[in-house]
């Protein structure tokens, strides 16, 4: 049933389930990095324009969004363990299907299936972490999940970087399919993955919160934040190749830098808000992101691109950490079901931005691969600044009324 106030749920923590969730986050990171790392490799074998590449992102994210919207029905039918097992095996099967595809149009259906598997996996691992989201260690658990997500993205890109001269795209995808299939077997063997029951959580957030100005602003911030991350991660390798004229291996090295700095930015950013002003962190993060974008747009040298990528991605990571932190502190009764509204917008942002970059780059220039996420970063800053200033004014009003 629905709740009508900030109820805090305190189930008994089960750390083993959280550890199981980390493997899911690692796999999710790998899937999120897949298109950004594979697009420049596919272009060596399959001929398609940048607009079609943008449609690949749309196909993947359409599958993810569909699974997210069907999450409660999927859980009711499959329960936690079976949901995770199906998601892992569907991921492995989709990767093998992509490995056997050699036509531009043929990639669409496997990518939709892969996105659907990613959406199922997101639902499953979110429920595994339900026990700790209302505990004092919630922030550290989210940071750990972010670290495993980033490690998965980095590891998948590293796999492609290390094998690109020895394996074709099909061989790389066959290797990549081993991880989800192995993880699926582990979930089959772990009989404890049957809880928590669906009845343990409310069905929706209170209407007063979903309609509040703060919730709307944070939802929009998450929309632009997600879109900026996914657009940059999806296109920065191709940007390095087209704009700087570097080879495939160097472009994948630039993508490795992006995922590494983004993950470190998220981890470090999660530690700063409690020590300093969140508005200062937002300002510093946005400044780093925009400076990095300027470096990337202005330079034609590899050194300038390295500096630009590091500044851009670390600033984006810190800003992401601040956005999630503000949502978690504002809505302390966190639960995956509560956040459907927020994360639905996040998924839409991630769906539209890489697709938009592809069509803008195809119509004009590859520079839109940097311009779109930079503009998204600026939008996040404006929205967060409004939220933080409103909170400061509210505190000042309360102080004045009590004195």
Short mmCIF file of C-alpha atoms in Angstrom, two decimals:
data_model
loop_
_atom_site.label_atom_id
_atom_site.label_comp_id
_atom_site.label_asym_id
_atom_site.label_seq_id
_atom_site.Cartn_x
_atom_site.Cartn_y
_atom_site.Cartn_z
CA UNK A 1 0.00 0.00 0.00
CA UNK A 2 1.05 3.61 -0.45
CA UNK A 3 2.61 5.59 2.37
CA UNK A 4 1.64 9.10 3.36
CA UNK A 5 4.77 10.36 5.04
CA UNK A 6 8.51 9.85 5.39
CA UNK A 7 8.32 6.33 6.78
CA UNK A 8 11.70 4.69 7.36
CA UNK A 9 11.93 0.97 6.63
CA UNK A 10 14.40 -0.99 8.75
CA UNK A 11 14.59 -4.60 7.65
CA UNK A 12 17.32 -6.86 8.95
CA UNK A 13 20.49 -6.20 6.92
CA UNK A 14 21.82 -9.08 4.83
CA UNK A 15 25.37 -8.19 3.66
CA UNK A 16 25.69 -11.36 1.51
CA UNK A 17 22.90 -10.06 -0.73
CA UNK A 18 24.72 -6.75 -1.08
CA UNK A 19 27.87 -8.59 -2.11
CA UNK A 20 25.82 -10.47 -4.69
CA UNK A 21 24.53 -7.13 -5.99
CA UNK A 22 28.09 -5.92 -6.63
CA UNK A 23 28.56 -8.54 -9.33
CA UNK A 24 25.40 -7.23 -10.96
CA UNK A 25 26.70 -3.66 -10.85
CA UNK A 26 29.97 -4.79 -12.42
CA UNK A 27 28.03 -6.38 -15.28
CA UNK A 28 25.82 -3.30 -15.63
CA UNK A 29 28.89 -1.11 -15.98
CA UNK A 30 30.19 -3.40 -18.71
CA UNK A 31 26.89 -3.12 -20.59
CA UNK A 32 26.80 0.67 -20.28
CA UNK A 33 30.30 0.89 -21.76
CA UNK A 34 29.61 -1.60 -24.54
CA UNK A 35 28.43 0.67 -27.34
CA UNK A 36 30.98 3.40 -26.69
CA UNK A 37 33.79 0.88 -26.91
CA UNK A 38 32.40 -1.25 -29.76
CA UNK A 39 31.22 1.45 -32.18
CA UNK A 40 34.73 2.33 -33.42
CA UNK A 41 35.53 -1.40 -33.68
CA UNK A 42 32.34 -2.19 -35.60
CA UNK A 43 33.13 0.57 -38.06
CA UNK A 44 36.16 -1.44 -39.15
CA UNK A 45 33.82 -4.23 -40.37
CA UNK A 46 30.32 -2.77 -40.78
CA UNK A 47 29.58 0.46 -42.64
CA UNK A 48 27.01 2.77 -41.03
CA UNK A 49 26.70 6.52 -40.54
CA UNK A 50 26.72 8.39 -37.24
CA UNK A 51 22.95 8.79 -37.27
CA UNK A 52 22.57 5.02 -37.40
CA UNK A 53 25.05 4.74 -34.52
CA UNK A 54 22.80 7.07 -32.55
CA UNK A 55 19.88 4.77 -33.29
CA UNK A 56 21.84 1.90 -31.73
CA UNK A 57 21.92 3.80 -28.45
CA UNK A 58 18.20 4.44 -28.75
CA UNK A 59 17.53 0.72 -29.33
CA UNK A 60 19.57 -0.33 -26.30
CA UNK A 61 18.01 2.26 -24.02
CA UNK A 62 14.51 1.54 -25.32
CA UNK A 63 14.95 -2.02 -24.08
CA UNK A 64 16.28 -0.76 -20.72
CA UNK A 65 13.40 1.66 -20.28
CA UNK A 66 10.81 -1.00 -21.15
CA UNK A 67 12.24 -3.38 -18.54
CA UNK A 68 12.32 -0.63 -15.92
CA UNK A 69 8.67 0.20 -16.51
CA UNK A 70 7.74 -3.49 -16.22
CA UNK A 71 9.94 -4.01 -13.14
CA UNK A 72 7.21 -4.70 -10.57
CA UNK A 73 5.40 -7.15 -12.84
CA UNK A 74 8.68 -8.89 -13.63
CA UNK A 75 9.48 -9.25 -9.94
CA UNK A 76 6.01 -10.56 -9.18
CA UNK A 77 6.37 -13.24 -11.83
CA UNK A 78 10.03 -14.22 -11.45
CA UNK A 79 11.11 -13.18 -7.95
CA UNK A 80 14.64 -11.96 -7.28
CA UNK A 81 16.82 -14.97 -8.06
CA UNK A 82 15.01 -16.02 -11.21
CA UNK A 83 14.91 -12.41 -12.42
CA UNK A 84 18.69 -12.12 -12.06
CA UNK A 85 19.28 -15.49 -13.68
CA UNK A 86 17.07 -14.65 -16.68
CA UNK A 87 18.75 -11.22 -16.99
CA UNK A 88 22.23 -12.74 -17.03
CA UNK A 89 21.40 -15.48 -19.53
CA UNK A 90 19.54 -13.01 -21.75
CA UNK A 91 22.61 -10.75 -21.63
CA UNK A 92 24.89 -13.60 -22.67
CA UNK A 93 22.54 -14.68 -25.45
CA UNK A 94 22.21 -11.10 -26.75
CA UNK A 95 26.00 -10.67 -26.85
CA UNK A 96 26.37 -13.92 -28.79
CA UNK A 97 23.64 -12.75 -31.18
CA UNK A 98 25.51 -9.48 -31.73
CA UNK A 99 28.66 -11.48 -32.41
CA UNK A 100 26.87 -13.31 -35.23
CA UNK A 101 25.46 -10.13 -36.83
CA UNK A 102 27.26 -8.34 -39.66
CA UNK A 103 24.65 -5.95 -41.06
CA UNK A 104 23.78 -2.47 -39.72
CA UNK A 105 20.05 -3.18 -39.48
CA UNK A 106 20.58 -6.57 -37.89
CA UNK A 107 22.14 -5.03 -34.77
CA UNK A 108 18.90 -3.35 -33.67
CA UNK A 109 16.98 -6.35 -32.28
CA UNK A 110 19.90 -7.81 -30.25
CA UNK A 111 20.59 -4.36 -28.82
CA UNK A 112 16.96 -4.00 -27.71
CA UNK A 113 17.19 -7.44 -26.06
CA UNK A 114 20.47 -6.48 -24.41
CA UNK A 115 18.93 -3.27 -23.09
CA UNK A 116 15.96 -5.22 -21.72
CA UNK A 117 18.37 -7.54 -19.92
CA UNK A 118 20.17 -4.52 -18.46
CA UNK A 119 16.87 -3.13 -17.20
CA UNK A 120 15.99 -6.44 -15.54
CA UNK A 121 19.43 -6.59 -13.95
CA UNK A 122 19.06 -3.04 -12.63
CA UNK A 123 15.76 -3.95 -10.96
CA UNK A 124 17.20 -7.10 -9.42
CA UNK A 125 20.35 -5.59 -7.93
CA UNK A 126 18.40 -2.58 -6.62
CA UNK A 127 16.15 -4.92 -4.65
CA UNK A 128 19.16 -6.83 -3.35
CA UNK A 129 20.41 -3.59 -1.80
CA UNK A 130 17.04 -2.74 -0.23
CA UNK A 131 18.16 -3.86 3.23
CA UNK A 132 20.93 -1.28 3.58
CA UNK A 133 19.36 1.73 1.88
CA UNK A 134 17.74 2.91 5.12
CA UNK A 135 20.75 2.12 7.29
CA UNK A 136 23.60 4.50 8.21
CA UNK A 137 25.84 2.75 5.71
CA UNK A 138 23.59 3.55 2.74
CA UNK A 139 25.96 6.23 1.38
CA UNK A 140 29.00 3.95 1.54
CA UNK A 141 27.03 1.13 -0.12
CA UNK A 142 25.99 3.42 -2.97
CA UNK A 143 29.62 4.51 -3.36
CA UNK A 144 30.70 0.87 -3.49
CA UNK A 145 28.03 0.14 -6.10
CA UNK A 146 29.29 3.09 -8.14
CA UNK A 147 32.83 1.78 -7.87
CA UNK A 148 31.84 -1.67 -9.15
CA UNK A 149 29.81 -0.07 -11.94
CA UNK A 150 32.79 2.04 -13.02
CA UNK A 151 35.14 -0.93 -12.66
CA UNK A 152 32.90 -2.94 -14.97
CA UNK A 153 32.90 -0.18 -17.59
CA UNK A 154 36.68 0.19 -17.31
CA UNK A 155 37.28 -3.58 -17.45
CA UNK A 156 35.13 -4.07 -20.56
CA UNK A 157 36.88 -1.21 -22.36
CA UNK A 158 40.25 -2.60 -21.25
CA UNK A 159 39.28 -6.00 -22.68
CA UNK A 160 38.55 -4.46 -26.07
CA UNK A 161 41.69 -2.29 -25.95
CA UNK A 162 43.86 -5.33 -25.18
CA UNK A 163 42.35 -7.62 -27.83
CA UNK A 164 41.43 -5.26 -30.65
CA UNK A 165 44.49 -6.20 -32.73
CA UNK A 166 44.02 -9.93 -32.21
CA UNK A 167 40.25 -10.39 -32.34
CA UNK A 168 37.44 -9.11 -34.53
CA UNK A 169 34.36 -7.57 -32.93
CA UNK A 170 32.61 -10.96 -33.02
CA UNK A 171 35.42 -12.62 -31.07
CA UNK A 172 35.40 -9.85 -28.47
CA UNK A 173 31.65 -10.23 -27.98
CA UNK A 174 31.98 -14.00 -27.54
CA UNK A 175 34.56 -13.38 -24.80
CA UNK A 176 32.34 -10.74 -23.21
CA UNK A 177 29.43 -13.21 -23.06
CA UNK A 178 31.35 -15.40 -20.62
CA UNK A 179 30.87 -12.96 -17.71
CA UNK A 180 27.04 -12.76 -17.69
CA UNK A 181 26.70 -16.50 -18.28
CA UNK A 182 29.06 -17.26 -15.39
CA UNK A 183 27.28 -14.76 -13.15
CA UNK A 184 23.95 -16.35 -14.07
CA UNK A 185 25.25 -19.76 -12.97
CA UNK A 186 26.37 -18.25 -9.65
CA UNK A 187 22.90 -16.77 -9.11
CA UNK A 188 21.36 -20.17 -9.88
CA UNK A 189 23.49 -21.73 -7.16
CA UNK A 190 22.75 -19.00 -4.60
CA UNK A 191 19.43 -20.12 -3.16
CA UNK A 192 19.22 -17.19 -0.73
CA UNK A 193 18.30 -14.77 -3.53
CA UNK A 194 14.56 -15.07 -2.98
CA UNK A 195 13.97 -12.10 -0.67
CA UNK A 196 12.97 -9.39 0.11
CA UNK A 197 9.28 -9.94 -0.56
CA UNK A 198 7.48 -7.36 -2.64
CA UNK A 199 5.09 -6.63 0.17
CA UNK A 200 7.90 -5.17 2.28
CA UNK A 201 7.90 -1.91 0.36
CA UNK A 202 5.35 0.76 -0.56
CA UNK A 203 4.17 1.02 -4.12
CA UNK A 204 4.87 4.69 -4.70
CA UNK A 205 6.21 7.89 -3.24
CA UNK A 206 3.80 10.22 -1.45
CA UNK A 207 2.04 12.51 -3.94
CA UNK A 208 3.21 15.57 -2.00
CA UNK A 209 6.83 14.62 -2.74
CA UNK A 210 6.40 13.74 -6.39
CA UNK A 211 4.77 17.13 -7.01
CA UNK A 212 7.12 19.23 -4.89
CA UNK A 213 9.35 21.77 -6.70
CA UNK A 214 12.44 20.15 -5.17
CA UNK A 215 11.52 16.71 -6.52
CA UNK A 216 10.86 18.14 -9.97
CA UNK A 217 14.18 20.02 -10.02
CA UNK A 218 16.14 16.98 -8.83
CA UNK A 219 14.40 14.79 -11.41
CA UNK A 220 15.42 17.19 -14.17
CA UNK A 221 18.97 17.32 -12.80
CA UNK A 222 19.13 13.53 -12.92
CA UNK A 223 17.75 13.63 -16.48
CA UNK A 224 20.55 15.91 -17.72
CA UNK A 225 23.19 14.21 -15.57
CA UNK A 226 22.44 10.77 -16.95
CA UNK A 227 22.26 12.06 -20.49
CA UNK A 228 25.65 13.79 -20.20
CA UNK A 229 27.38 10.71 -18.80
CA UNK A 230 25.96 8.31 -21.37
CA UNK A 231 26.51 10.65 -24.30
CA UNK A 232 30.15 11.30 -23.42
CA UNK A 233 30.88 7.65 -22.63
CA UNK A 234 29.24 6.57 -25.87
CA UNK A 235 30.96 9.00 -28.21
CA UNK A 236 34.31 10.09 -26.80
CA UNK A 237 36.27 7.27 -28.47
CA UNK A 238 34.85 8.15 -31.89
CA UNK A 239 35.50 11.83 -31.11
CA UNK A 240 39.16 11.08 -30.51
CA UNK A 241 39.36 9.22 -33.82
CA UNK A 242 37.51 11.80 -35.92
CA UNK A 243 38.76 15.01 -34.30
CA UNK A 244 42.34 14.08 -33.40
CA UNK A 245 43.01 11.54 -36.14
CA UNK A 246 44.36 8.93 -33.71
CA UNK A 247 44.22 5.19 -34.28
CA UNK A 248 41.66 2.84 -32.76
CA UNK A 249 43.90 1.74 -29.89
CA UNK A 250 44.57 5.34 -28.80
CA UNK A 251 40.87 6.19 -29.01
CA UNK A 252 40.02 3.28 -26.73
CA UNK A 253 42.77 4.51 -24.40
CA UNK A 254 40.95 7.84 -24.23
CA UNK A 255 37.74 6.00 -23.34
CA UNK A 256 39.62 4.15 -20.58
CA UNK A 257 40.69 7.51 -19.16
CA UNK A 258 37.08 8.69 -19.27
CA UNK A 259 35.69 5.76 -17.26
CA UNK A 260 38.56 5.83 -14.77
CA UNK A 261 38.28 9.56 -14.06
CA UNK A 262 34.46 9.44 -13.98
CA UNK A 263 34.51 6.67 -11.37
CA UNK A 264 37.16 8.40 -9.24
CA UNK A 265 35.17 11.64 -9.47
CA UNK A 266 32.06 9.87 -8.17
CA UNK A 267 33.95 8.22 -5.30
CA UNK A 268 35.77 11.38 -4.22
CA UNK A 269 32.73 13.57 -4.71
CA UNK A 270 30.73 11.37 -2.35
CA UNK A 271 33.14 12.27 0.47
CA UNK A 272 33.17 16.04 -0.01
CA UNK A 273 29.59 17.31 0.59
CA UNK A 274 29.70 16.51 4.29
CA UNK A 275 32.89 18.53 4.72
CA UNK A 276 32.30 21.55 2.51
CA UNK A 277 29.47 23.49 0.92
CA UNK A 278 27.61 21.42 -1.70
CA UNK A 279 27.29 24.58 -3.81
CA UNK A 280 31.08 24.93 -3.87
CA UNK A 281 31.41 21.33 -4.96
CA UNK A 282 28.83 21.88 -7.71
CA UNK A 283 30.67 25.00 -8.88
CA UNK A 284 34.08 23.33 -8.86
CA UNK A 285 32.76 20.20 -10.61
CA UNK A 286 30.98 22.16 -13.32
CA UNK A 287 34.01 24.39 -13.87
CA UNK A 288 36.24 21.32 -14.33
CA UNK A 289 33.71 19.78 -16.72
CA UNK A 290 33.41 22.91 -18.87
CA UNK A 291 37.18 23.49 -18.91
CA UNK A 292 37.65 19.90 -20.03
CA UNK A 293 35.10 20.40 -22.80
CA UNK A 294 36.95 23.53 -23.98
CA UNK A 295 40.24 21.60 -24.04
CA UNK A 296 38.66 18.81 -26.07
CA UNK A 297 37.03 21.18 -28.55
CA UNK A 298 40.09 23.39 -29.01
CA UNK A 299 42.97 20.91 -29.11
CA UNK A 300 44.26 18.79 -31.94
CA UNK A 301 47.07 17.30 -29.84
CA UNK A 302 46.84 14.07 -27.91
CA UNK A 303 48.16 15.66 -24.70
CA UNK A 304 45.45 18.30 -24.74
CA UNK A 305 42.81 15.63 -25.30
CA UNK A 306 44.11 13.65 -22.31
CA UNK A 307 43.90 16.72 -20.05
CA UNK A 308 40.48 17.61 -21.41
CA UNK A 309 39.12 14.09 -20.94
CA UNK A 310 40.39 13.88 -17.36
CA UNK A 311 38.95 17.28 -16.40
CA UNK A 312 35.66 16.66 -18.16
CA UNK A 313 34.98 13.19 -16.77
CA UNK A 314 36.16 13.83 -13.19
CA UNK A 315 33.99 16.96 -12.99
CA UNK A 316 31.03 15.06 -14.39
CA UNK A 317 31.57 12.26 -11.88
CA UNK A 318 31.69 14.60 -8.89
CA UNK A 319 28.55 16.38 -10.08
CA UNK A 320 26.78 13.02 -10.43
CA UNK A 321 27.72 12.08 -6.87
CA UNK A 322 26.33 15.37 -5.58
CA UNK A 323 23.05 14.90 -7.48
CA UNK A 324 22.47 11.40 -6.10
CA UNK A 325 23.51 12.55 -2.63
CA UNK A 326 20.99 15.37 -2.61
CA UNK A 327 18.20 13.00 -3.66
CA UNK A 328 19.17 10.46 -0.98
CA UNK A 329 19.25 13.12 1.77
CA UNK A 330 16.03 14.79 0.65
CA UNK A 331 14.09 11.51 0.43
CA UNK A 332 15.49 9.50 3.33
CA UNK A 333 12.96 6.68 2.97
CA UNK A 334 14.81 5.47 -0.09
CA UNK A 335 13.59 2.34 -1.81
CA UNK A 336 13.97 1.25 -5.45
CA UNK A 337 10.19 1.42 -5.87
CA UNK A 338 10.10 4.97 -4.56
CA UNK A 339 12.59 6.14 -7.13
CA UNK A 340 10.81 4.91 -10.23
CA UNK A 341 9.86 8.49 -11.06
CA UNK A 342 13.40 9.80 -10.65
CA UNK A 343 15.16 6.98 -12.43
CA UNK A 344 12.59 6.83 -15.21
CA UNK A 345 13.63 10.38 -16.08
CA UNK A 346 17.24 9.33 -15.73
CA UNK A 347 16.70 6.51 -18.22
CA UNK A 348 14.96 8.84 -20.65
CA UNK A 349 17.90 11.24 -20.44
CA UNK A 350 20.31 8.42 -21.10
CA UNK A 351 18.15 7.25 -23.98
CA UNK A 352 17.84 10.56 -25.79
CA UNK A 353 21.26 12.20 -25.39
CA UNK A 354 23.49 9.64 -27.18
CA UNK A 355 20.86 9.34 -29.92
CA UNK A 356 20.75 13.13 -30.29
CA UNK A 357 24.55 13.32 -30.48
CA UNK A 358 24.58 10.79 -33.30
CA UNK A 359 22.15 12.72 -35.46
CA UNK A 360 23.71 16.12 -34.72
CA UNK A 361 27.17 14.74 -35.48
CA UNK A 362 25.91 13.19 -38.71
CA UNK A 363 24.27 16.45 -39.78
CA UNK A 364 27.03 18.85 -38.70
CA UNK A 365 30.19 17.70 -36.89
CA UNK A 366 31.53 15.25 -34.32
CA UNK A 367 32.09 18.20 -31.96
CA UNK A 368 28.50 17.73 -30.80
CA UNK A 369 29.76 14.64 -28.93
CA UNK A 370 31.33 17.12 -26.48
CA UNK A 371 28.92 20.05 -26.79
CA UNK A 372 25.79 18.10 -25.81
CA UNK A 373 27.20 16.65 -22.55
CA UNK A 374 28.81 20.00 -21.68
CA UNK A 375 25.45 21.76 -22.06
CA UNK A 376 23.83 19.01 -19.98
CA UNK A 377 26.44 19.54 -17.26
CA UNK A 378 25.66 23.25 -17.21
CA UNK A 379 21.93 22.52 -16.92
CA UNK A 380 22.58 20.22 -13.95
CA UNK A 381 24.54 22.97 -12.22
CA UNK A 382 21.75 25.52 -12.64
CA UNK A 383 19.13 23.09 -11.31
CA UNK A 384 21.23 22.03 -8.30
CA UNK A 385 22.09 25.64 -7.52
CA UNK A 386 18.40 26.49 -7.35
CA UNK A 387 17.75 23.52 -5.02
CA UNK A 388 20.67 24.41 -2.74
CA UNK A 389 19.82 28.11 -2.61
CA UNK A 390 16.18 27.32 -1.84
CA UNK A 391 17.28 25.04 1.01
CA UNK A 392 19.57 27.78 2.37
CA UNK A 393 16.81 30.38 2.26
CA UNK A 394 14.44 27.96 4.03
CA UNK A 395 16.99 27.42 6.82
CA UNK A 396 17.49 31.16 7.20
CA UNK A 397 13.71 31.69 7.41
CA UNK A 398 13.38 29.02 10.09
CA UNK A 399 16.23 30.54 12.07
CA UNK A 400 14.70 34.01 11.87
CA UNK A 401 11.25 32.77 12.94
CA UNK A 402 12.63 30.89 15.95
CA UNK A 403 14.72 33.82 17.23
#
